[in-house]
Amino acid sequence: MNDFRDFLIWWALALIAGATVAVGQIAHKMPRLDIEMPSDPAKLDAWHKRRKWLAITELSALPAFATLATAGRVYFDLPPIVGVLVTMGLGFIGFAMLIDGAKYLFRKRVGLSEEGGGA
């Protein structure tokens, strides 16, 4: 892969593959949230925020996953489909693990209990 256009094409394909997985995860997680909107204004606001941030957090990592997978594929001189598959794998398990790890470190740093409610 000596041409920069090839790199961009495979990066875009990896991004689309990761988006496919992320959208599937969002579609899977949405029904687990409360389907009916709460009548309490405070709970309604939290309900809207939870739904919005679920989608934002899942989709925000996709460019990084596509970049990592494509750069790793180029560095190790692997077939192009490997970059697409790695992005799908990162989108499937990587972001959830990243968020859980960040939450654990934040709670530990702030001194909150591990099982605590809220976030």
Short mmCIF file of N, CA, C and O in Angstrom, two decimals:
data_model
loop_
_atom_site.label_atom_id
_atom_site.label_comp_id
_atom_site.label_asym_id
_atom_site.label_seq_id
_atom_site.Cartn_x
_atom_site.Cartn_y
_atom_site.Cartn_z
N MET A 1 0.84 -1.16 0.00
CA MET A 1 0.00 0.00 0.00
C MET A 1 0.89 1.24 0.00
O MET A 1 1.22 1.78 1.03
N ASN A 2 1.26 1.66 -1.16
CA ASN A 2 2.12 2.82 -1.29
C ASN A 2 1.33 4.09 -1.57
O ASN A 2 1.83 5.18 -1.41
N ASP A 3 0.11 3.94 -2.00
CA ASP A 3 -0.71 5.09 -2.37
C ASP A 3 -1.57 5.52 -1.18
O ASP A 3 -2.22 4.70 -0.54
N PHE A 4 -1.59 6.82 -0.92
CA PHE A 4 -2.36 7.34 0.21
C PHE A 4 -3.85 7.13 -0.01
O PHE A 4 -4.60 6.95 0.94
N ARG A 5 -4.29 7.15 -1.28
CA ARG A 5 -5.71 6.91 -1.57
C ARG A 5 -6.12 5.51 -1.15
O ARG A 5 -7.22 5.31 -0.65
N ASP A 6 -5.25 4.53 -1.33
CA ASP A 6 -5.56 3.17 -0.88
C ASP A 6 -5.75 3.14 0.63
O ASP A 6 -6.66 2.49 1.13
N PHE A 7 -4.88 3.83 1.32
CA PHE A 7 -5.00 3.89 2.78
C PHE A 7 -6.34 4.49 3.19
O PHE A 7 -7.02 3.97 4.07
N LEU A 8 -6.73 5.58 2.55
CA LEU A 8 -8.00 6.23 2.88
C LEU A 8 -9.20 5.34 2.55
O LEU A 8 -10.17 5.30 3.30
N ILE A 9 -9.11 4.62 1.45
CA ILE A 9 -10.21 3.72 1.07
C ILE A 9 -10.36 2.62 2.11
O ILE A 9 -11.46 2.33 2.57
N TRP A 10 -9.26 2.01 2.52
CA TRP A 10 -9.35 0.93 3.51
C TRP A 10 -9.72 1.47 4.88
O TRP A 10 -10.41 0.80 5.65
N TRP A 11 -9.30 2.69 5.19
CA TRP A 11 -9.72 3.30 6.46
C TRP A 11 -11.23 3.51 6.46
O TRP A 11 -11.90 3.22 7.44
N ALA A 12 -11.75 4.01 5.34
CA ALA A 12 -13.20 4.24 5.25
C ALA A 12 -13.96 2.92 5.33
O ALA A 12 -15.01 2.85 5.99
N LEU A 13 -13.46 1.88 4.69
CA LEU A 13 -14.13 0.58 4.78
C LEU A 13 -14.09 0.04 6.21
O LEU A 13 -15.06 -0.54 6.69
N ALA A 14 -12.97 0.24 6.89
CA ALA A 14 -12.89 -0.19 8.28
C ALA A 14 -13.85 0.62 9.14
O ALA A 14 -14.50 0.07 10.04
N LEU A 15 -13.97 1.90 8.87
CA LEU A 15 -14.90 2.75 9.62
C LEU A 15 -16.34 2.28 9.41
O LEU A 15 -17.12 2.18 10.36
N ILE A 16 -16.71 1.95 8.19
CA ILE A 16 -18.06 1.47 7.90
C ILE A 16 -18.31 0.13 8.58
O ILE A 16 -19.39 -0.10 9.14
N ALA A 17 -17.32 -0.74 8.56
CA ALA A 17 -17.48 -2.04 9.23
C ALA A 17 -17.66 -1.86 10.73
O ALA A 17 -18.52 -2.51 11.35
N GLY A 18 -16.88 -0.98 11.32
CA GLY A 18 -17.04 -0.71 12.75
C GLY A 18 -18.37 -0.06 13.06
O GLY A 18 -18.99 -0.35 14.08
N ALA A 19 -18.83 0.81 12.17
CA ALA A 19 -20.13 1.45 12.38
C ALA A 19 -21.26 0.43 12.33
O ALA A 19 -22.23 0.53 13.07
N THR A 20 -21.11 -0.57 11.48
CA THR A 20 -22.12 -1.62 11.40
C THR A 20 -22.24 -2.33 12.74
O THR A 20 -23.35 -2.57 13.24
N VAL A 21 -21.12 -2.65 13.33
CA VAL A 21 -21.13 -3.32 14.63
C VAL A 21 -21.68 -2.39 15.72
O VAL A 21 -22.50 -2.80 16.55
N ALA A 22 -21.24 -1.14 15.72
CA ALA A 22 -21.67 -0.20 16.75
C ALA A 22 -23.18 0.06 16.68
O ALA A 22 -23.86 0.11 17.70
N VAL A 23 -23.70 0.21 15.47
CA VAL A 23 -25.14 0.43 15.32
C VAL A 23 -25.91 -0.80 15.78
O VAL A 23 -26.96 -0.70 16.42
N GLY A 24 -25.38 -1.97 15.50
CA GLY A 24 -26.00 -3.20 15.99
C GLY A 24 -26.02 -3.25 17.51
O GLY A 24 -27.01 -3.68 18.12
N GLN A 25 -24.93 -2.84 18.13
CA GLN A 25 -24.88 -2.81 19.59
C GLN A 25 -25.87 -1.81 20.16
O GLN A 25 -26.54 -2.08 21.16
N ILE A 26 -25.98 -0.66 19.53
CA ILE A 26 -26.93 0.35 20.00
C ILE A 26 -28.35 -0.19 19.87
O ILE A 26 -29.16 -0.06 20.80
N ALA A 27 -28.65 -0.81 18.75
CA ALA A 27 -29.99 -1.38 18.56
C ALA A 27 -30.27 -2.48 19.58
O ALA A 27 -31.41 -2.65 20.02
N HIS A 28 -29.24 -3.20 19.97
CA HIS A 28 -29.41 -4.25 20.97
C HIS A 28 -29.62 -3.67 22.37
O HIS A 28 -30.39 -4.21 23.17
N LYS A 29 -28.95 -2.56 22.68
CA LYS A 29 -29.02 -1.98 24.02
C LYS A 29 -30.25 -1.09 24.23
O LYS A 29 -30.70 -0.95 25.36
N MET A 30 -30.77 -0.50 23.19
CA MET A 30 -31.90 0.42 23.34
C MET A 30 -33.12 -0.24 23.97
O MET A 30 -33.74 0.36 24.84
N PRO A 31 -33.51 -1.46 23.59
CA PRO A 31 -34.69 -2.04 24.23
C PRO A 31 -34.52 -2.29 25.73
O PRO A 31 -35.50 -2.37 26.45
N ARG A 32 -33.27 -2.43 26.18
CA ARG A 32 -33.05 -2.63 27.61
C ARG A 32 -33.28 -1.36 28.41
O ARG A 32 -33.48 -1.41 29.61
N LEU A 33 -33.24 -0.21 27.75
CA LEU A 33 -33.60 1.02 28.42
C LEU A 33 -35.12 1.07 28.53
O LEU A 33 -35.83 0.37 27.83
N ASP A 34 -35.61 1.89 29.40
CA ASP A 34 -37.06 2.02 29.54
C ASP A 34 -37.65 2.49 28.22
O ASP A 34 -37.23 3.51 27.67
N ILE A 35 -38.63 1.74 27.72
CA ILE A 35 -39.24 2.09 26.44
C ILE A 35 -40.17 3.28 26.59
O ILE A 35 -40.19 4.18 25.77
N GLU A 36 -40.96 3.28 27.65
CA GLU A 36 -41.90 4.37 27.87
C GLU A 36 -41.20 5.54 28.57
O GLU A 36 -40.43 5.35 29.50
N MET A 37 -41.53 6.72 28.11
CA MET A 37 -40.95 7.91 28.72
C MET A 37 -41.57 8.11 30.10
O MET A 37 -42.78 8.02 30.25
N PRO A 38 -40.73 8.38 31.10
CA PRO A 38 -41.26 8.62 32.45
C PRO A 38 -42.05 9.94 32.49
O PRO A 38 -41.79 10.85 31.72
N SER A 39 -42.98 10.01 33.42
CA SER A 39 -43.79 11.24 33.55
C SER A 39 -43.09 12.29 34.42
O SER A 39 -43.34 13.48 34.27
N ASP A 40 -42.22 11.86 35.31
CA ASP A 40 -41.48 12.78 36.17
C ASP A 40 -40.48 13.58 35.32
O ASP A 40 -39.69 12.98 34.59
N PRO A 41 -40.49 14.91 35.38
CA PRO A 41 -39.58 15.70 34.55
C PRO A 41 -38.10 15.39 34.77
O PRO A 41 -37.32 15.37 33.82
N ALA A 42 -37.69 15.15 36.00
CA ALA A 42 -36.28 14.85 36.27
C ALA A 42 -35.90 13.50 35.66
O ALA A 42 -34.83 13.36 35.06
N LYS A 43 -36.76 12.51 35.82
CA LYS A 43 -36.49 11.20 35.24
C LYS A 43 -36.55 11.25 33.72
O LYS A 43 -35.81 10.54 33.04
N LEU A 44 -37.43 12.07 33.17
CA LEU A 44 -37.53 12.22 31.72
C LEU A 44 -36.25 12.80 31.15
O LEU A 44 -35.75 12.34 30.12
N ASP A 45 -35.71 13.81 31.83
CA ASP A 45 -34.45 14.40 31.38
C ASP A 45 -33.32 13.38 31.41
O ASP A 45 -32.53 13.27 30.47
N ALA A 46 -33.24 12.61 32.49
CA ALA A 46 -32.22 11.56 32.59
C ALA A 46 -32.42 10.50 31.53
O ALA A 46 -31.46 9.97 30.96
N TRP A 47 -33.66 10.17 31.23
CA TRP A 47 -33.99 9.16 30.21
C TRP A 47 -33.48 9.61 28.84
O TRP A 47 -32.85 8.85 28.11
N HIS A 48 -33.74 10.88 28.49
CA HIS A 48 -33.27 11.42 27.21
C HIS A 48 -31.74 11.44 27.15
O HIS A 48 -31.15 11.08 26.13
N LYS A 49 -31.11 11.87 28.23
CA LYS A 49 -29.65 11.92 28.26
C LYS A 49 -29.04 10.53 28.12
O LYS A 49 -28.06 10.34 27.39
N ARG A 50 -29.61 9.55 28.79
CA ARG A 50 -29.07 8.19 28.73
C ARG A 50 -29.16 7.64 27.31
O ARG A 50 -28.22 7.04 26.81
N ARG A 51 -30.26 7.86 26.64
CA ARG A 51 -30.42 7.38 25.26
C ARG A 51 -29.45 8.09 24.31
O ARG A 51 -28.85 7.48 23.44
N LYS A 52 -29.30 9.41 24.50
CA LYS A 52 -28.42 10.18 23.64
C LYS A 52 -26.96 9.76 23.83
O LYS A 52 -26.24 9.51 22.86
N TRP A 53 -26.52 9.65 25.07
CA TRP A 53 -25.12 9.35 25.33
C TRP A 53 -24.76 7.90 25.02
O TRP A 53 -23.60 7.60 24.73
N LEU A 54 -25.73 7.02 25.03
CA LEU A 54 -25.47 5.65 24.59
C LEU A 54 -25.02 5.65 23.14
O LEU A 54 -24.01 5.05 22.79
N ALA A 55 -25.75 6.36 22.31
CA ALA A 55 -25.39 6.43 20.89
C ALA A 55 -24.08 7.18 20.68
O ALA A 55 -23.21 6.74 19.91
N ILE A 56 -23.88 8.28 21.37
CA ILE A 56 -22.66 9.08 21.18
C ILE A 56 -21.43 8.30 21.60
O ILE A 56 -20.42 8.28 20.89
N THR A 57 -21.48 7.63 22.74
CA THR A 57 -20.29 6.92 23.21
C THR A 57 -19.95 5.73 22.32
O THR A 57 -18.78 5.45 22.09
N GLU A 58 -20.96 5.06 21.81
CA GLU A 58 -20.68 3.92 20.94
C GLU A 58 -20.06 4.37 19.62
O GLU A 58 -19.17 3.71 19.08
N LEU A 59 -20.53 5.47 19.07
CA LEU A 59 -20.06 5.91 17.76
C LEU A 59 -18.79 6.76 17.81
O LEU A 59 -18.09 6.87 16.81
N SER A 60 -18.47 7.33 18.95
CA SER A 60 -17.33 8.24 19.03
C SER A 60 -15.99 7.53 18.88
O SER A 60 -15.00 8.16 18.51
N ALA A 61 -15.92 6.27 19.19
CA ALA A 61 -14.65 5.56 19.11
C ALA A 61 -14.36 5.00 17.72
O ALA A 61 -13.25 4.53 17.47
N LEU A 62 -15.31 5.05 16.82
CA LEU A 62 -15.12 4.42 15.51
C LEU A 62 -13.93 4.96 14.71
O LEU A 62 -13.17 4.17 14.14
N PRO A 63 -13.71 6.27 14.63
CA PRO A 63 -12.53 6.73 13.89
C PRO A 63 -11.22 6.21 14.47
O PRO A 63 -10.29 5.86 13.74
N ALA A 64 -11.13 6.14 15.79
CA ALA A 64 -9.91 5.62 16.40
C ALA A 64 -9.73 4.14 16.07
O ALA A 64 -8.62 3.70 15.77
N PHE A 65 -10.79 3.37 16.13
CA PHE A 65 -10.69 1.95 15.80
C PHE A 65 -10.30 1.74 14.35
O PHE A 65 -9.47 0.89 14.04
N ALA A 66 -10.89 2.52 13.46
CA ALA A 66 -10.54 2.39 12.04
C ALA A 66 -9.08 2.77 11.80
O ALA A 66 -8.37 2.10 11.03
N THR A 67 -8.62 3.81 12.46
CA THR A 67 -7.23 4.24 12.30
C THR A 67 -6.27 3.19 12.86
O THR A 67 -5.27 2.84 12.22
N LEU A 68 -6.55 2.68 14.05
CA LEU A 68 -5.69 1.65 14.64
C LEU A 68 -5.63 0.40 13.78
O LEU A 68 -4.55 -0.16 13.55
N ALA A 69 -6.77 -0.05 13.32
CA ALA A 69 -6.80 -1.28 12.52
C ALA A 69 -6.08 -1.09 11.18
O ALA A 69 -5.31 -1.96 10.76
N THR A 70 -6.31 0.03 10.52
CA THR A 70 -5.68 0.25 9.23
C THR A 70 -4.18 0.47 9.38
O THR A 70 -3.39 -0.07 8.61
N ALA A 71 -3.78 1.24 10.38
CA ALA A 71 -2.35 1.46 10.60
C ALA A 71 -1.64 0.16 10.99
O ALA A 71 -0.53 -0.12 10.51
N GLY A 72 -2.27 -0.64 11.82
CA GLY A 72 -1.68 -1.93 12.18
C GLY A 72 -1.58 -2.86 10.99
O GLY A 72 -0.59 -3.59 10.84
N ARG A 73 -2.58 -2.83 10.15
CA ARG A 73 -2.55 -3.67 8.95
C ARG A 73 -1.41 -3.26 8.02
O ARG A 73 -0.68 -4.10 7.50
N VAL A 74 -1.22 -1.96 7.85
CA VAL A 74 -0.13 -1.47 6.99
C VAL A 74 1.22 -1.79 7.63
O VAL A 74 2.14 -2.26 6.95
N TYR A 75 1.35 -1.57 8.91
CA TYR A 75 2.62 -1.79 9.60
C TYR A 75 3.05 -3.25 9.53
O TYR A 75 4.22 -3.55 9.28
N PHE A 76 2.12 -4.15 9.74
CA PHE A 76 2.44 -5.58 9.73
C PHE A 76 2.28 -6.22 8.35
O PHE A 76 2.44 -7.42 8.22
N ASP A 77 1.95 -5.41 7.34
CA ASP A 77 1.81 -5.87 5.96
C ASP A 77 0.85 -7.06 5.86
O ASP A 77 1.18 -8.12 5.32
N LEU A 78 -0.35 -6.88 6.39
CA LEU A 78 -1.38 -7.90 6.38
C LEU A 78 -2.36 -7.65 5.23
O LEU A 78 -2.41 -6.54 4.69
N PRO A 79 -3.15 -8.64 4.86
CA PRO A 79 -4.14 -8.42 3.81
C PRO A 79 -5.16 -7.35 4.23
O PRO A 79 -5.46 -7.20 5.42
N PRO A 80 -5.71 -6.61 3.28
CA PRO A 80 -6.63 -5.52 3.61
C PRO A 80 -7.86 -5.93 4.42
O PRO A 80 -8.32 -5.18 5.28
N ILE A 81 -8.37 -7.10 4.19
CA ILE A 81 -9.58 -7.52 4.91
C ILE A 81 -9.31 -7.66 6.41
O ILE A 81 -10.23 -7.52 7.21
N VAL A 82 -8.07 -7.87 6.79
CA VAL A 82 -7.73 -7.98 8.21
C VAL A 82 -8.04 -6.67 8.95
O VAL A 82 -8.56 -6.68 10.06
N GLY A 83 -7.76 -5.54 8.30
CA GLY A 83 -8.07 -4.25 8.91
C GLY A 83 -9.55 -4.08 9.16
O GLY A 83 -9.97 -3.57 10.20
N VAL A 84 -10.35 -4.51 8.21
CA VAL A 84 -11.81 -4.42 8.36
C VAL A 84 -12.28 -5.32 9.51
O VAL A 84 -13.07 -4.92 10.36
N LEU A 85 -11.77 -6.54 9.55
CA LEU A 85 -12.18 -7.48 10.60
C LEU A 85 -11.71 -7.03 11.98
O LEU A 85 -12.43 -7.17 12.97
N VAL A 86 -10.51 -6.47 12.06
CA VAL A 86 -10.01 -5.98 13.35
C VAL A 86 -10.87 -4.81 13.84
O VAL A 86 -11.19 -4.72 15.02
N THR A 87 -11.26 -3.93 12.93
CA THR A 87 -12.13 -2.82 13.33
C THR A 87 -13.46 -3.34 13.86
O THR A 87 -13.99 -2.83 14.85
N MET A 88 -14.01 -4.35 13.21
CA MET A 88 -15.27 -4.92 13.68
C MET A 88 -15.08 -5.53 15.08
O MET A 88 -15.93 -5.38 15.95
N GLY A 89 -13.96 -6.20 15.30
CA GLY A 89 -13.68 -6.77 16.61
C GLY A 89 -13.51 -5.70 17.67
O GLY A 89 -14.02 -5.81 18.78
N LEU A 90 -12.80 -4.62 17.33
CA LEU A 90 -12.62 -3.52 18.27
C LEU A 90 -13.96 -2.85 18.59
O LEU A 90 -14.23 -2.52 19.74
N GLY A 91 -14.78 -2.69 17.57
CA GLY A 91 -16.09 -2.09 17.80
C GLY A 91 -16.99 -2.98 18.64
O GLY A 91 -17.84 -2.49 19.38
N PHE A 92 -16.79 -4.28 18.54
CA PHE A 92 -17.64 -5.21 19.28
C PHE A 92 -17.30 -5.26 20.76
O PHE A 92 -18.17 -5.19 21.61
N ILE A 93 -16.01 -5.36 21.09
CA ILE A 93 -15.64 -5.51 22.50
C ILE A 93 -14.81 -4.37 23.04
O ILE A 93 -14.82 -4.10 24.23
N GLY A 94 -14.10 -3.68 22.18
CA GLY A 94 -13.13 -2.70 22.65
C GLY A 94 -13.69 -1.53 23.40
O GLY A 94 -13.20 -1.18 24.47
N PHE A 95 -14.75 -0.91 22.91
CA PHE A 95 -15.23 0.31 23.53
C PHE A 95 -15.89 0.03 24.87
O PHE A 95 -15.72 0.79 25.82
N ALA A 96 -16.64 -1.04 24.95
CA ALA A 96 -17.27 -1.39 26.23
C ALA A 96 -16.22 -1.63 27.30
O ALA A 96 -16.36 -1.19 28.45
N MET A 97 -15.15 -2.33 26.92
CA MET A 97 -14.07 -2.58 27.88
C MET A 97 -13.36 -1.29 28.25
O MET A 97 -12.99 -1.09 29.41
N LEU A 98 -13.18 -0.40 27.29
CA LEU A 98 -12.54 0.89 27.55
C LEU A 98 -13.35 1.73 28.53
O LEU A 98 -12.82 2.28 29.50
N ILE A 99 -14.65 1.79 28.32
CA ILE A 99 -15.53 2.56 29.21
C ILE A 99 -15.55 1.96 30.61
O ILE A 99 -15.48 2.68 31.61
N ASP A 100 -15.64 0.63 30.71
CA ASP A 100 -15.64 -0.01 32.03
C ASP A 100 -14.33 0.26 32.76
O ASP A 100 -14.32 0.52 33.96
N GLY A 101 -13.23 0.19 32.04
CA GLY A 101 -11.93 0.47 32.65
C GLY A 101 -11.81 1.91 33.11
O GLY A 101 -11.32 2.20 34.20
N ALA A 102 -12.28 2.84 32.28
CA ALA A 102 -12.23 4.25 32.66
C ALA A 102 -13.12 4.53 33.87
O ALA A 102 -12.75 5.29 34.77
N LYS A 103 -14.28 3.89 33.90
CA LYS A 103 -15.18 4.07 35.05
C LYS A 103 -14.54 3.53 36.33
O LYS A 103 -14.61 4.17 37.38
N TYR A 104 -13.89 2.37 36.23
CA TYR A 104 -13.22 1.79 37.39
C TYR A 104 -12.11 2.72 37.89
O TYR A 104 -12.01 2.99 39.08
N LEU A 105 -11.28 3.22 36.97
CA LEU A 105 -10.19 4.11 37.37
C LEU A 105 -10.71 5.41 37.96
O LEU A 105 -10.15 5.93 38.93
N PHE A 106 -11.77 5.95 37.38
CA PHE A 106 -12.35 7.19 37.91
C PHE A 106 -12.88 6.97 39.31
O PHE A 106 -12.62 7.77 40.21
N ARG A 107 -13.63 5.90 39.51
CA ARG A 107 -14.18 5.62 40.84
C ARG A 107 -13.07 5.40 41.87
O ARG A 107 -13.17 5.84 42.99
N LYS A 108 -12.01 4.72 41.44
CA LYS A 108 -10.90 4.46 42.35
C LYS A 108 -10.19 5.78 42.70
O LYS A 108 -9.84 6.02 43.85
N ARG A 109 -10.01 6.62 41.72
CA ARG A 109 -9.31 7.89 41.91
C ARG A 109 -10.10 8.83 42.82
O ARG A 109 -9.56 9.51 43.68
N VAL A 110 -11.42 8.86 42.62
CA VAL A 110 -12.27 9.75 43.39
C VAL A 110 -12.58 9.17 44.76
O VAL A 110 -12.92 9.89 45.69
N GLY A 111 -12.48 7.85 44.87
CA GLY A 111 -12.75 7.21 46.15
C GLY A 111 -14.18 6.75 46.31
O GLY A 111 -14.66 6.59 47.43
N LEU A 112 -14.89 6.55 45.21
CA LEU A 112 -16.26 6.07 45.26
C LEU A 112 -16.27 4.55 45.41
O LEU A 112 -15.32 3.87 45.03
N SER A 113 -17.37 4.02 45.94
CA SER A 113 -17.48 2.56 46.09
C SER A 113 -17.63 1.92 44.71
O SER A 113 -18.13 2.54 43.77
N GLU A 114 -17.24 0.67 44.59
CA GLU A 114 -17.29 -0.05 43.32
C GLU A 114 -18.71 -0.36 42.88
O GLU A 114 -19.02 -0.34 41.72
N GLU A 115 -19.57 -0.69 43.85
CA GLU A 115 -20.93 -1.11 43.50
C GLU A 115 -21.91 0.04 43.48
O GLU A 115 -23.07 -0.16 43.20
N GLY A 116 -21.45 1.23 43.72
CA GLY A 116 -22.33 2.39 43.89
C GLY A 116 -23.28 2.61 42.74
O GLY A 116 -23.04 2.25 41.61
N GLY A 117 -24.42 3.22 43.06
CA GLY A 117 -25.41 3.50 42.04
C GLY A 117 -25.01 4.73 41.24
O GLY A 117 -23.91 5.23 41.32
N GLY A 118 -25.95 5.21 40.45
CA GLY A 118 -25.68 6.38 39.64
C GLY A 118 -25.22 6.00 38.27
O GLY A 118 -25.97 5.49 37.48
N ALA A 119 -23.98 6.28 37.92
CA ALA A 119 -23.47 6.03 36.59
C ALA A 119 -23.39 4.62 36.36
O ALA A 119 -23.32 3.68 36.07
#
